[in-house]
Amino acid sequence: MSVTVRVPAKVNVQLAVGAARPDGFHDLANVFLAVSLHDEITATPAPEGLRVTCEGPDAGQVPLDRTNLAARAALALAERYGREPDVHLHIAKDIPVAGGMAGGSADGAGALVACDALWGTGASRDELLAICADLGSDVPFSLLGGAALGTGRGEKLTELEVGGDFHWVFAMAARGLSTPAVFREFDRLTEGLDVPEPVADQAVLDALAKGDPAALAVAVSNDLQPAALSLFPELADTLAAGRAAGALAALVSGSGPTTAFLASDAKSASDIAGVLRASGTCATVRTASGPAAGATVV
């Protein structure tokens, strides 16, 4: 017997970042939208103990030891229910690694749901979300999917209404960016400045609820974008190429270095993707739409 779970990538249509807290984290107002790029995590009984394998683009960059979020999720669930973590977790990876699209978080959420089903632990959604929050700030949303406002360090979620599909183009860079490094650069760039408390932009929430890409394009924002561009200046060329190709909005996705381009419809997304592929400013280009469902047994 095995269980396979499909889990989505995300784009941040708003990422408002507060000043560093005493614990080193930052308060956020993080508006997540799940999109139709997915990893699949398959859990299979393994009497020899916990094992992680991975295939797909960038698989060589994925740790296969117990630092992997999928492994940590299995260990956390096993400990909670007093059982041995005897499971083989296989990750079929399609979400970019270190790309600001929560690929590692998706794997953690997917492994948690897969192990829960495989072991028959019967954990409630609230229990699973609590484990996700312990694993990382983005992991709860990977389980939830759809659209949500994340507060605290991003782990406290309020589900949001979405009135239609939003079409996106994602341009992946040739190298990754470390999320902690981007936050450190944010702290450096804002040192001595009055950093406001992060709050959700009502214009973003209204645009999502109406399913209005033109209104969303005016409202999207990412407070980490200056830090990402400071560490990876070449991203500015990718953003400019996407805007020139007709994107309604262009922004760094989360902590980067993936750049996200909002399109008016599926055909426009395909056209923008073609221009970006030919631009020489990025490694690969993908189209996707959102909202997408959260971690789902397939």
PDB file of C-alpha atoms in Angstrom:
ATOM      1  CA  MET A   1       0.000   0.000   0.000  1.00  0.00           C
ATOM      2  CA  SER A   2       1.107   3.545  -0.718  1.00  0.00           C
ATOM      3  CA  VAL A   3      -0.482   7.003  -0.564  1.00  0.00           C
ATOM      4  CA  THR A   4       0.271   9.843  -2.981  1.00  0.00           C
ATOM      5  CA  VAL A   5      -0.534  13.456  -2.154  1.00  0.00           C
ATOM      6  CA  ARG A   6      -0.444  16.354  -4.611  1.00  0.00           C
ATOM      7  CA  VAL A   7       0.450  19.733  -3.104  1.00  0.00           C
ATOM      8  CA  PRO A   8       0.640  23.170  -4.780  1.00  0.00           C
ATOM      9  CA  ALA A   9       3.149  25.964  -5.114  1.00  0.00           C
ATOM     10  CA  LYS A  10       2.205  29.468  -4.001  1.00  0.00           C
ATOM     11  CA  VAL A  11       2.626  33.045  -5.053  1.00  0.00           C
ATOM     12  CA  ASN A  12       2.422  35.947  -2.598  1.00  0.00           C
ATOM     13  CA  VAL A  13       0.134  38.609  -4.025  1.00  0.00           C
ATOM     14  CA  GLN A  14       0.970  40.745  -1.003  1.00  0.00           C
ATOM     15  CA  LEU A  15       3.905  40.315   1.357  1.00  0.00           C
ATOM     16  CA  ALA A  16       4.076  43.043   3.983  1.00  0.00           C
ATOM     17  CA  VAL A  17       7.003  42.609   6.384  1.00  0.00           C
ATOM     18  CA  GLY A  18       7.421  44.154   9.813  1.00  0.00           C
ATOM     19  CA  ALA A  19      10.625  44.826  11.711  1.00  0.00           C
ATOM     20  CA  ALA A  20      12.597  41.911  13.160  1.00  0.00           C
ATOM     21  CA  ARG A  21      11.133  40.552  16.400  1.00  0.00           C
ATOM     22  CA  PRO A  22      13.274  39.617  19.427  1.00  0.00           C
ATOM     23  CA  ASP A  23      13.037  35.945  18.317  1.00  0.00           C
ATOM     24  CA  GLY A  24      14.496  36.834  14.915  1.00  0.00           C
ATOM     25  CA  PHE A  25      11.259  36.312  12.991  1.00  0.00           C
ATOM     26  CA  HIS A  26       9.234  39.098  11.373  1.00  0.00           C
ATOM     27  CA  ASP A  27       5.522  39.772  11.671  1.00  0.00           C
ATOM     28  CA  LEU A  28       3.899  39.468   8.256  1.00  0.00           C
ATOM     29  CA  ALA A  29       0.724  40.217   6.381  1.00  0.00           C
ATOM     30  CA  ASN A  30       1.103  37.545   3.748  1.00  0.00           C
ATOM     31  CA  VAL A  31      -1.625  37.036   1.141  1.00  0.00           C
ATOM     32  CA  PHE A  32      -1.063  33.588  -0.336  1.00  0.00           C
ATOM     33  CA  LEU A  33      -2.526  32.238  -3.565  1.00  0.00           C
ATOM     34  CA  ALA A  34      -1.962  28.558  -4.385  1.00  0.00           C
ATOM     35  CA  VAL A  35      -1.160  27.904  -8.056  1.00  0.00           C
ATOM     36  CA  SER A  36      -1.202  24.894 -10.351  1.00  0.00           C
ATOM     37  CA  LEU A  37       2.446  23.857 -10.117  1.00  0.00           C
ATOM     38  CA  HIS A  38       2.625  20.780  -7.914  1.00  0.00           C
ATOM     39  CA  ASP A  39       4.899  18.351  -6.156  1.00  0.00           C
ATOM     40  CA  GLU A  40       3.661  14.825  -5.431  1.00  0.00           C
ATOM     41  CA  ILE A  41       4.757  12.973  -2.302  1.00  0.00           C
ATOM     42  CA  THR A  42       4.265   9.206  -2.108  1.00  0.00           C
ATOM     43  CA  ALA A  43       4.439   7.466   1.263  1.00  0.00           C
ATOM     44  CA  THR A  44       5.113   3.713   1.307  1.00  0.00           C
ATOM     45  CA  PRO A  45       5.739   1.446   4.318  1.00  0.00           C
ATOM     46  CA  ALA A  46       9.476   0.896   4.885  1.00  0.00           C
ATOM     47  CA  PRO A  47      10.393  -1.584   7.646  1.00  0.00           C
ATOM     48  CA  GLU A  48      14.001  -0.395   7.443  1.00  0.00           C
ATOM     49  CA  GLY A  49      12.972   3.068   8.690  1.00  0.00           C
ATOM     50  CA  LEU A  50      12.595   6.568   7.305  1.00  0.00           C
ATOM     51  CA  ARG A  51      13.961   7.127   3.809  1.00  0.00           C
ATOM     52  CA  VAL A  52      13.580  10.047   1.361  1.00  0.00           C
ATOM     53  CA  THR A  53      14.100   9.959  -2.402  1.00  0.00           C
ATOM     54  CA  CYS A  54      13.451  12.623  -5.033  1.00  0.00           C
ATOM     55  CA  GLU A  55      13.086  12.946  -8.799  1.00  0.00           C
ATOM     56  CA  GLY A  56      12.420  15.826 -11.177  1.00  0.00           C
ATOM     57  CA  PRO A  57      13.947  19.226 -12.001  1.00  0.00           C
ATOM     58  CA  ASP A  58      16.433  20.400  -9.369  1.00  0.00           C
ATOM     59  CA  ALA A  59      16.147  17.061  -7.531  1.00  0.00           C
ATOM     60  CA  GLY A  60      19.878  17.134  -6.926  1.00  0.00           C
ATOM     61  CA  GLN A  61      19.424  20.216  -4.734  1.00  0.00           C
ATOM     62  CA  VAL A  62      16.908  18.522  -2.423  1.00  0.00           C
ATOM     63  CA  PRO A  63      18.343  17.174   0.873  1.00  0.00           C
ATOM     64  CA  LEU A  64      17.499  13.517   1.413  1.00  0.00           C
ATOM     65  CA  ASP A  65      18.317  13.374   5.120  1.00  0.00           C
ATOM     66  CA  ARG A  66      16.227  14.279   8.148  1.00  0.00           C
ATOM     67  CA  THR A  67      16.609  18.004   7.498  1.00  0.00           C
ATOM     68  CA  ASN A  68      14.150  17.648   4.590  1.00  0.00           C
ATOM     69  CA  LEU A  69      10.768  19.098   5.593  1.00  0.00           C
ATOM     70  CA  ALA A  70       9.003  15.970   4.335  1.00  0.00           C
ATOM     71  CA  ALA A  71      11.138  13.847   6.660  1.00  0.00           C
ATOM     72  CA  ARG A  72      10.592  16.255   9.543  1.00  0.00           C
ATOM     73  CA  ALA A  73       6.820  16.079   8.975  1.00  0.00           C
ATOM     74  CA  ALA A  74       6.846  12.268   9.122  1.00  0.00           C
ATOM     75  CA  LEU A  75       8.962  12.332  12.284  1.00  0.00           C
ATOM     76  CA  ALA A  76       6.657  14.874  13.949  1.00  0.00           C
ATOM     77  CA  LEU A  77       3.516  12.872  13.172  1.00  0.00           C
ATOM     78  CA  ALA A  78       5.106   9.605  14.280  1.00  0.00           C
ATOM     79  CA  GLU A  79       6.233  11.136  17.567  1.00  0.00           C
ATOM     80  CA  ARG A  80       2.789  12.637  18.192  1.00  0.00           C
ATOM     81  CA  TYR A  81       1.138   9.230  17.773  1.00  0.00           C
ATOM     82  CA  GLY A  82       3.820   7.109  19.428  1.00  0.00           C
ATOM     83  CA  ARG A  83       4.888   5.069  16.433  1.00  0.00           C
ATOM     84  CA  GLU A  84       8.057   4.415  14.490  1.00  0.00           C
ATOM     85  CA  PRO A  85       8.542   6.567  11.362  1.00  0.00           C
ATOM     86  CA  ASP A  86       8.915   3.538   9.121  1.00  0.00           C
ATOM     87  CA  VAL A  87       8.143   5.145   5.794  1.00  0.00           C
ATOM     88  CA  HIS A  88       9.707   5.743   2.390  1.00  0.00           C
ATOM     89  CA  LEU A  89       8.855   9.245   1.143  1.00  0.00           C
ATOM     90  CA  HIS A  90       9.320   9.766  -2.582  1.00  0.00           C
ATOM     91  CA  ILE A  91       9.091  13.351  -3.854  1.00  0.00           C
ATOM     92  CA  ALA A  92       8.209  13.931  -7.505  1.00  0.00           C
ATOM     93  CA  LYS A  93       9.346  17.549  -7.696  1.00  0.00           C
ATOM     94  CA  ASP A  94       7.983  20.129 -10.106  1.00  0.00           C
ATOM     95  CA  ILE A  95       8.006  23.233  -7.861  1.00  0.00           C
ATOM     96  CA  PRO A  96      11.302  25.158  -8.157  1.00  0.00           C
ATOM     97  CA  VAL A  97      13.845  24.571  -5.387  1.00  0.00           C
ATOM     98  CA  ALA A  98      14.837  27.713  -3.426  1.00  0.00           C
ATOM     99  CA  GLY A  99      12.569  29.696  -5.731  1.00  0.00           C
ATOM    100  CA  GLY A 100      10.286  31.549  -3.331  1.00  0.00           C
ATOM    101  CA  MET A 101       7.288  29.338  -4.190  1.00  0.00           C
ATOM    102  CA  ALA A 102       7.235  27.216  -0.990  1.00  0.00           C
ATOM    103  CA  GLY A 103       8.409  23.987  -2.623  1.00  0.00           C
ATOM    104  CA  GLY A 104       9.993  22.659   0.562  1.00  0.00           C
ATOM    105  CA  SER A 105       6.957  23.684   2.585  1.00  0.00           C
ATOM    106  CA  ALA A 106       4.711  21.932   0.077  1.00  0.00           C
ATOM    107  CA  ASP A 107       6.701  18.726   0.544  1.00  0.00           C
ATOM    108  CA  GLY A 108       6.325  18.987   4.312  1.00  0.00           C
ATOM    109  CA  ALA A 109       2.562  19.423   4.093  1.00  0.00           C
ATOM    110  CA  GLY A 110       2.247  16.683   1.497  1.00  0.00           C
ATOM    111  CA  ALA A 111       4.262  14.205   3.551  1.00  0.00           C
ATOM    112  CA  LEU A 112       2.189  14.985   6.637  1.00  0.00           C
ATOM    113  CA  VAL A 113      -1.097  14.277   4.831  1.00  0.00           C
ATOM    114  CA  ALA A 114       0.354  11.177   3.142  1.00  0.00           C
ATOM    115  CA  CYS A 115       1.651   9.680   6.391  1.00  0.00           C
ATOM    116  CA  ASP A 116      -1.590  10.481   8.192  1.00  0.00           C
ATOM    117  CA  ALA A 117      -3.500   8.533   5.534  1.00  0.00           C
ATOM    118  CA  LEU A 118      -0.951   5.699   5.341  1.00  0.00           C
ATOM    119  CA  TRP A 119      -0.789   5.189   9.102  1.00  0.00           C
ATOM    120  CA  GLY A 120      -4.481   5.828   9.749  1.00  0.00           C
ATOM    121  CA  THR A 121      -3.673   8.253  12.545  1.00  0.00           C
ATOM    122  CA  GLY A 122      -6.927  10.148  11.992  1.00  0.00           C
ATOM    123  CA  ALA A 123      -5.445  13.526  12.936  1.00  0.00           C
ATOM    124  CA  SER A 124      -7.866  16.439  12.687  1.00  0.00           C
ATOM    125  CA  ARG A 125      -7.160  19.321  10.305  1.00  0.00           C
ATOM    126  CA  ASP A 126      -6.384  21.538  13.300  1.00  0.00           C
ATOM    127  CA  GLU A 127      -3.824  18.999  14.552  1.00  0.00           C
ATOM    128  CA  LEU A 128      -2.205  18.805  11.119  1.00  0.00           C
ATOM    129  CA  LEU A 129      -2.118  22.608  10.846  1.00  0.00           C
ATOM    130  CA  ALA A 130      -0.478  22.836  14.287  1.00  0.00           C
ATOM    131  CA  ILE A 131       2.246  20.405  13.210  1.00  0.00           C
ATOM    132  CA  CYS A 132       2.655  22.397   9.978  1.00  0.00           C
ATOM    133  CA  ALA A 133       3.138  25.623  11.953  1.00  0.00           C
ATOM    134  CA  ASP A 134       5.908  23.980  13.980  1.00  0.00           C
ATOM    135  CA  LEU A 135       7.622  22.893  10.755  1.00  0.00           C
ATOM    136  CA  GLY A 136       7.710  26.326   9.095  1.00  0.00           C
ATOM    137  CA  SER A 137       5.862  29.541   8.378  1.00  0.00           C
ATOM    138  CA  ASP A 138       4.624  28.571   4.885  1.00  0.00           C
ATOM    139  CA  VAL A 139       3.770  24.924   5.612  1.00  0.00           C
ATOM    140  CA  PRO A 140       0.215  25.514   6.940  1.00  0.00           C
ATOM    141  CA  PHE A 141      -0.814  27.282   3.729  1.00  0.00           C
ATOM    142  CA  SER A 142       0.600  24.455   1.614  1.00  0.00           C
ATOM    143  CA  LEU A 143      -1.815  22.142   3.408  1.00  0.00           C
ATOM    144  CA  LEU A 144      -4.740  24.572   3.111  1.00  0.00           C
ATOM    145  CA  GLY A 145      -4.371  25.835  -0.485  1.00  0.00           C
ATOM    146  CA  GLY A 146      -6.799  28.222  -2.152  1.00  0.00           C
ATOM    147  CA  ALA A 147      -6.097  31.723  -0.891  1.00  0.00           C
ATOM    148  CA  ALA A 148      -5.428  32.915   2.634  1.00  0.00           C
ATOM    149  CA  LEU A 149      -4.071  35.762   4.707  1.00  0.00           C
ATOM    150  CA  GLY A 150      -1.155  34.673   6.857  1.00  0.00           C
ATOM    151  CA  THR A 151      -0.330  36.727   9.946  1.00  0.00           C
ATOM    152  CA  GLY A 152       2.139  36.268  12.795  1.00  0.00           C
ATOM    153  CA  ARG A 153       5.160  34.904  10.944  1.00  0.00           C
ATOM    154  CA  GLY A 154       2.729  33.730   8.251  1.00  0.00           C
ATOM    155  CA  GLU A 155       1.436  30.604   9.976  1.00  0.00           C
ATOM    156  CA  LYS A 156      -1.859  32.028  11.339  1.00  0.00           C
ATOM    157  CA  LEU A 157      -4.250  31.670   8.431  1.00  0.00           C
ATOM    158  CA  THR A 158      -7.565  33.228   7.503  1.00  0.00           C
ATOM    159  CA  GLU A 159      -9.102  31.730   4.372  1.00  0.00           C
ATOM    160  CA  LEU A 160     -10.002  34.238   1.655  1.00  0.00           C
ATOM    161  CA  GLU A 161     -12.701  34.275  -0.981  1.00  0.00           C
ATOM    162  CA  VAL A 162     -11.552  34.161  -4.605  1.00  0.00           C
ATOM    163  CA  GLY A 163     -14.045  35.054  -7.315  1.00  0.00           C
ATOM    164  CA  GLY A 164     -12.272  33.631 -10.367  1.00  0.00           C
ATOM    165  CA  ASP A 165      -9.073  32.222 -11.855  1.00  0.00           C
ATOM    166  CA  PHE A 166      -5.877  34.252 -12.054  1.00  0.00           C
ATOM    167  CA  HIS A 167      -3.331  33.396 -14.751  1.00  0.00           C
ATOM    168  CA  TRP A 168       0.387  33.630 -14.011  1.00  0.00           C
ATOM    169  CA  VAL A 169       3.756  33.219 -15.664  1.00  0.00           C
ATOM    170  CA  PHE A 170       6.719  32.224 -13.501  1.00  0.00           C
ATOM    171  CA  ALA A 171      10.306  32.790 -14.603  1.00  0.00           C
ATOM    172  CA  MET A 172      12.837  30.659 -12.741  1.00  0.00           C
ATOM    173  CA  ALA A 173      16.385  31.905 -12.228  1.00  0.00           C
ATOM    174  CA  ALA A 174      19.527  29.899 -12.829  1.00  0.00           C
ATOM    175  CA  ARG A 175      20.353  29.852  -9.115  1.00  0.00           C
ATOM    176  CA  GLY A 176      18.424  29.990  -5.859  1.00  0.00           C
ATOM    177  CA  LEU A 177      18.166  32.508  -3.057  1.00  0.00           C
ATOM    178  CA  SER A 178      18.226  31.681   0.643  1.00  0.00           C
ATOM    179  CA  THR A 179      15.113  32.949   2.427  1.00  0.00           C
ATOM    180  CA  PRO A 180      17.061  33.744   5.640  1.00  0.00           C
ATOM    181  CA  ALA A 181      19.603  35.686   3.576  1.00  0.00           C
ATOM    182  CA  VAL A 182      16.833  37.762   1.973  1.00  0.00           C
ATOM    183  CA  PHE A 183      15.354  38.592   5.384  1.00  0.00           C
ATOM    184  CA  ARG A 184      18.814  39.570   6.659  1.00  0.00           C
ATOM    185  CA  GLU A 185      19.175  41.879   3.665  1.00  0.00           C
ATOM    186  CA  PHE A 186      15.719  43.335   4.393  1.00  0.00           C
ATOM    187  CA  ASP A 187      16.910  44.073   7.935  1.00  0.00           C
ATOM    188  CA  ARG A 188      20.072  45.706   6.589  1.00  0.00           C
ATOM    189  CA  LEU A 189      18.168  47.860   4.101  1.00  0.00           C
ATOM    190  CA  THR A 190      15.630  48.991   6.718  1.00  0.00           C
ATOM    191  CA  GLU A 191      18.104  49.530   9.570  1.00  0.00           C
ATOM    192  CA  GLY A 192      17.329  52.819  11.312  1.00  0.00           C
ATOM    193  CA  LEU A 193      14.035  53.231   9.452  1.00  0.00           C
ATOM    194  CA  ASP A 194      10.545  53.186  10.930  1.00  0.00           C
ATOM    195  CA  VAL A 195       9.156  49.892   9.584  1.00  0.00           C
ATOM    196  CA  PRO A 196       5.336  49.991   9.806  1.00  0.00           C
ATOM    197  CA  GLU A 197       3.258  47.175  11.232  1.00  0.00           C
ATOM    198  CA  PRO A 198       2.255  44.874   8.370  1.00  0.00           C
ATOM    199  CA  VAL A 199      -1.432  44.922   7.452  1.00  0.00           C
ATOM    200  CA  ALA A 200      -3.395  43.330   4.626  1.00  0.00           C
ATOM    201  CA  ASP A 201      -4.236  45.691   1.772  1.00  0.00           C
ATOM    202  CA  GLN A 202      -8.015  45.771   1.346  1.00  0.00           C
ATOM    203  CA  ALA A 203      -7.533  46.428  -2.372  1.00  0.00           C
ATOM    204  CA  VAL A 204      -5.758  43.056  -2.705  1.00  0.00           C
ATOM    205  CA  LEU A 205      -8.516  41.243  -0.805  1.00  0.00           C
ATOM    206  CA  ASP A 206     -11.255  42.942  -2.866  1.00  0.00           C
ATOM    207  CA  ALA A 207      -9.533  42.105  -6.166  1.00  0.00           C
ATOM    208  CA  LEU A 208      -9.230  38.449  -5.198  1.00  0.00           C
ATOM    209  CA  ALA A 209     -12.862  38.302  -4.102  1.00  0.00           C
ATOM    210  CA  LYS A 210     -14.009  39.843  -7.406  1.00  0.00           C
ATOM    211  CA  GLY A 211     -11.691  37.713  -9.537  1.00  0.00           C
ATOM    212  CA  ASP A 212     -10.405  40.917 -11.150  1.00  0.00           C
ATOM    213  CA  PRO A 213      -6.837  40.594 -12.507  1.00  0.00           C
ATOM    214  CA  ALA A 214      -6.589  44.255 -13.522  1.00  0.00           C
ATOM    215  CA  ALA A 215      -7.479  45.399  -9.998  1.00  0.00           C
ATOM    216  CA  LEU A 216      -5.115  42.842  -8.457  1.00  0.00           C
ATOM    217  CA  ALA A 217      -2.303  44.049 -10.720  1.00  0.00           C
ATOM    218  CA  VAL A 218      -2.542  47.558  -9.286  1.00  0.00           C
ATOM    219  CA  ALA A 219      -2.499  46.277  -5.705  1.00  0.00           C
ATOM    220  CA  VAL A 220       0.162  43.521  -5.576  1.00  0.00           C
ATOM    221  CA  SER A 221       3.257  44.247  -3.482  1.00  0.00           C
ATOM    222  CA  ASN A 222       6.251  42.524  -1.933  1.00  0.00           C
ATOM    223  CA  ASP A 223       8.316  44.199   0.794  1.00  0.00           C
ATOM    224  CA  LEU A 224      11.091  41.623   0.261  1.00  0.00           C
ATOM    225  CA  GLN A 225      11.551  42.553  -3.396  1.00  0.00           C
ATOM    226  CA  PRO A 226      14.177  45.281  -2.783  1.00  0.00           C
ATOM    227  CA  ALA A 227      16.220  42.836  -0.691  1.00  0.00           C
ATOM    228  CA  ALA A 228      15.955  40.106  -3.328  1.00  0.00           C
ATOM    229  CA  LEU A 229      17.015  42.547  -6.049  1.00  0.00           C
ATOM    230  CA  SER A 230      19.903  43.748  -3.901  1.00  0.00           C
ATOM    231  CA  LEU A 231      21.229  40.187  -3.632  1.00  0.00           C
ATOM    232  CA  PHE A 232      20.304  39.184  -7.205  1.00  0.00           C
ATOM    233  CA  PRO A 233      20.354  42.351  -9.375  1.00  0.00           C
ATOM    234  CA  GLU A 234      19.818  40.407 -12.605  1.00  0.00           C
ATOM    235  CA  LEU A 235      16.194  39.835 -11.592  1.00  0.00           C
ATOM    236  CA  ALA A 236      15.471  43.413 -12.615  1.00  0.00           C
ATOM    237  CA  ASP A 237      16.094  42.419 -16.251  1.00  0.00           C
ATOM    238  CA  THR A 238      13.589  39.560 -15.981  1.00  0.00           C
ATOM    239  CA  LEU A 239      10.979  41.836 -14.423  1.00  0.00           C
ATOM    240  CA  ALA A 240      11.489  44.402 -17.187  1.00  0.00           C
ATOM    241  CA  ALA A 241      11.193  41.736 -19.899  1.00  0.00           C
ATOM    242  CA  GLY A 242       7.900  40.501 -18.483  1.00  0.00           C
ATOM    243  CA  ARG A 243       6.459  43.997 -18.247  1.00  0.00           C
ATOM    244  CA  ALA A 244       7.510  44.708 -21.829  1.00  0.00           C
ATOM    245  CA  ALA A 245       5.800  41.478 -22.887  1.00  0.00           C
ATOM    246  CA  GLY A 246       2.464  42.754 -21.595  1.00  0.00           C
ATOM    247  CA  ALA A 247       2.221  41.467 -18.033  1.00  0.00           C
ATOM    248  CA  LEU A 248      -0.351  43.325 -15.949  1.00  0.00           C
ATOM    249  CA  ALA A 249       2.019  43.131 -12.966  1.00  0.00           C
ATOM    250  CA  ALA A 250       5.539  41.864 -12.334  1.00  0.00           C
ATOM    251  CA  LEU A 251       7.019  41.037  -8.955  1.00  0.00           C
ATOM    252  CA  VAL A 252       9.455  38.781  -7.159  1.00  0.00           C
ATOM    253  CA  SER A 253       7.641  35.767  -5.724  1.00  0.00           C
ATOM    254  CA  GLY A 254       8.140  35.697  -1.947  1.00  0.00           C
ATOM    255  CA  SER A 255      11.843  35.766  -1.138  1.00  0.00           C
ATOM    256  CA  GLY A 256      12.707  34.971  -4.781  1.00  0.00           C
ATOM    257  CA  PRO A 257      14.436  34.473  -7.058  1.00  0.00           C
ATOM    258  CA  THR A 258      11.427  33.280  -9.076  1.00  0.00           C
ATOM    259  CA  THR A 259       9.648  36.228 -10.677  1.00  0.00           C
ATOM    260  CA  ALA A 260       5.870  36.226 -11.141  1.00  0.00           C
ATOM    261  CA  PHE A 261       3.876  37.906 -13.898  1.00  0.00           C
ATOM    262  CA  LEU A 262       0.117  38.364 -13.754  1.00  0.00           C
ATOM    263  CA  ALA A 263      -1.673  37.992 -17.086  1.00  0.00           C
ATOM    264  CA  SER A 264      -5.164  38.974 -18.158  1.00  0.00           C
ATOM    265  CA  ASP A 265      -6.047  35.471 -19.404  1.00  0.00           C
ATOM    266  CA  ALA A 266      -4.532  32.117 -20.416  1.00  0.00           C
ATOM    267  CA  LYS A 267      -3.598  33.240 -23.942  1.00  0.00           C
ATOM    268  CA  SER A 268      -1.846  36.342 -22.647  1.00  0.00           C
ATOM    269  CA  ALA A 269       0.052  34.175 -20.154  1.00  0.00           C
ATOM    270  CA  SER A 270       1.203  31.913 -22.999  1.00  0.00           C
ATOM    271  CA  ASP A 271       2.346  34.917 -25.046  1.00  0.00           C
ATOM    272  CA  ILE A 272       4.257  36.440 -22.107  1.00  0.00           C
ATOM    273  CA  ALA A 273       5.893  33.077 -21.431  1.00  0.00           C
ATOM    274  CA  GLY A 274       7.104  32.869 -25.023  1.00  0.00           C
ATOM    275  CA  VAL A 275       8.694  36.327 -24.855  1.00  0.00           C
ATOM    276  CA  LEU A 276      10.381  35.537 -21.528  1.00  0.00           C
ATOM    277  CA  ARG A 277      11.799  32.252 -22.876  1.00  0.00           C
ATOM    278  CA  ALA A 278      13.364  34.160 -25.752  1.00  0.00           C
ATOM    279  CA  SER A 279      14.629  37.013 -23.576  1.00  0.00           C
ATOM    280  CA  GLY A 280      17.684  35.243 -22.166  1.00  0.00           C
ATOM    281  CA  THR A 281      16.948  36.722 -18.727  1.00  0.00           C
ATOM    282  CA  CYS A 282      15.871  33.497 -16.971  1.00  0.00           C
ATOM    283  CA  ALA A 283      16.514  29.759 -16.950  1.00  0.00           C
ATOM    284  CA  THR A 284      13.014  28.319 -17.406  1.00  0.00           C
ATOM    285  CA  VAL A 285       9.468  29.646 -17.691  1.00  0.00           C
ATOM    286  CA  ARG A 286       6.168  28.089 -16.574  1.00  0.00           C
ATOM    287  CA  THR A 287       2.531  29.100 -16.741  1.00  0.00           C
ATOM    288  CA  ALA A 288       0.026  28.319 -13.994  1.00  0.00           C
ATOM    289  CA  SER A 289      -3.304  29.464 -12.633  1.00  0.00           C
ATOM    290  CA  GLY A 290      -4.774  29.904  -9.187  1.00  0.00           C
ATOM    291  CA  PRO A 291      -6.394  29.281  -6.854  1.00  0.00           C
ATOM    292  CA  ALA A 292      -5.392  25.617  -6.603  1.00  0.00           C
ATOM    293  CA  ALA A 293      -6.444  23.055  -4.027  1.00  0.00           C
ATOM    294  CA  GLY A 294      -4.211  22.355  -1.042  1.00  0.00           C
ATOM    295  CA  ALA A 295      -2.606  19.033  -0.149  1.00  0.00           C
ATOM    296  CA  THR A 296      -4.883  16.351  -1.649  1.00  0.00           C
ATOM    297  CA  VAL A 297      -4.699  12.564  -1.701  1.00  0.00           C
ATOM    298  CA  VAL A 298      -4.730  11.422  -5.349  1.00  0.00           C
TER     299      VAL A 298
END
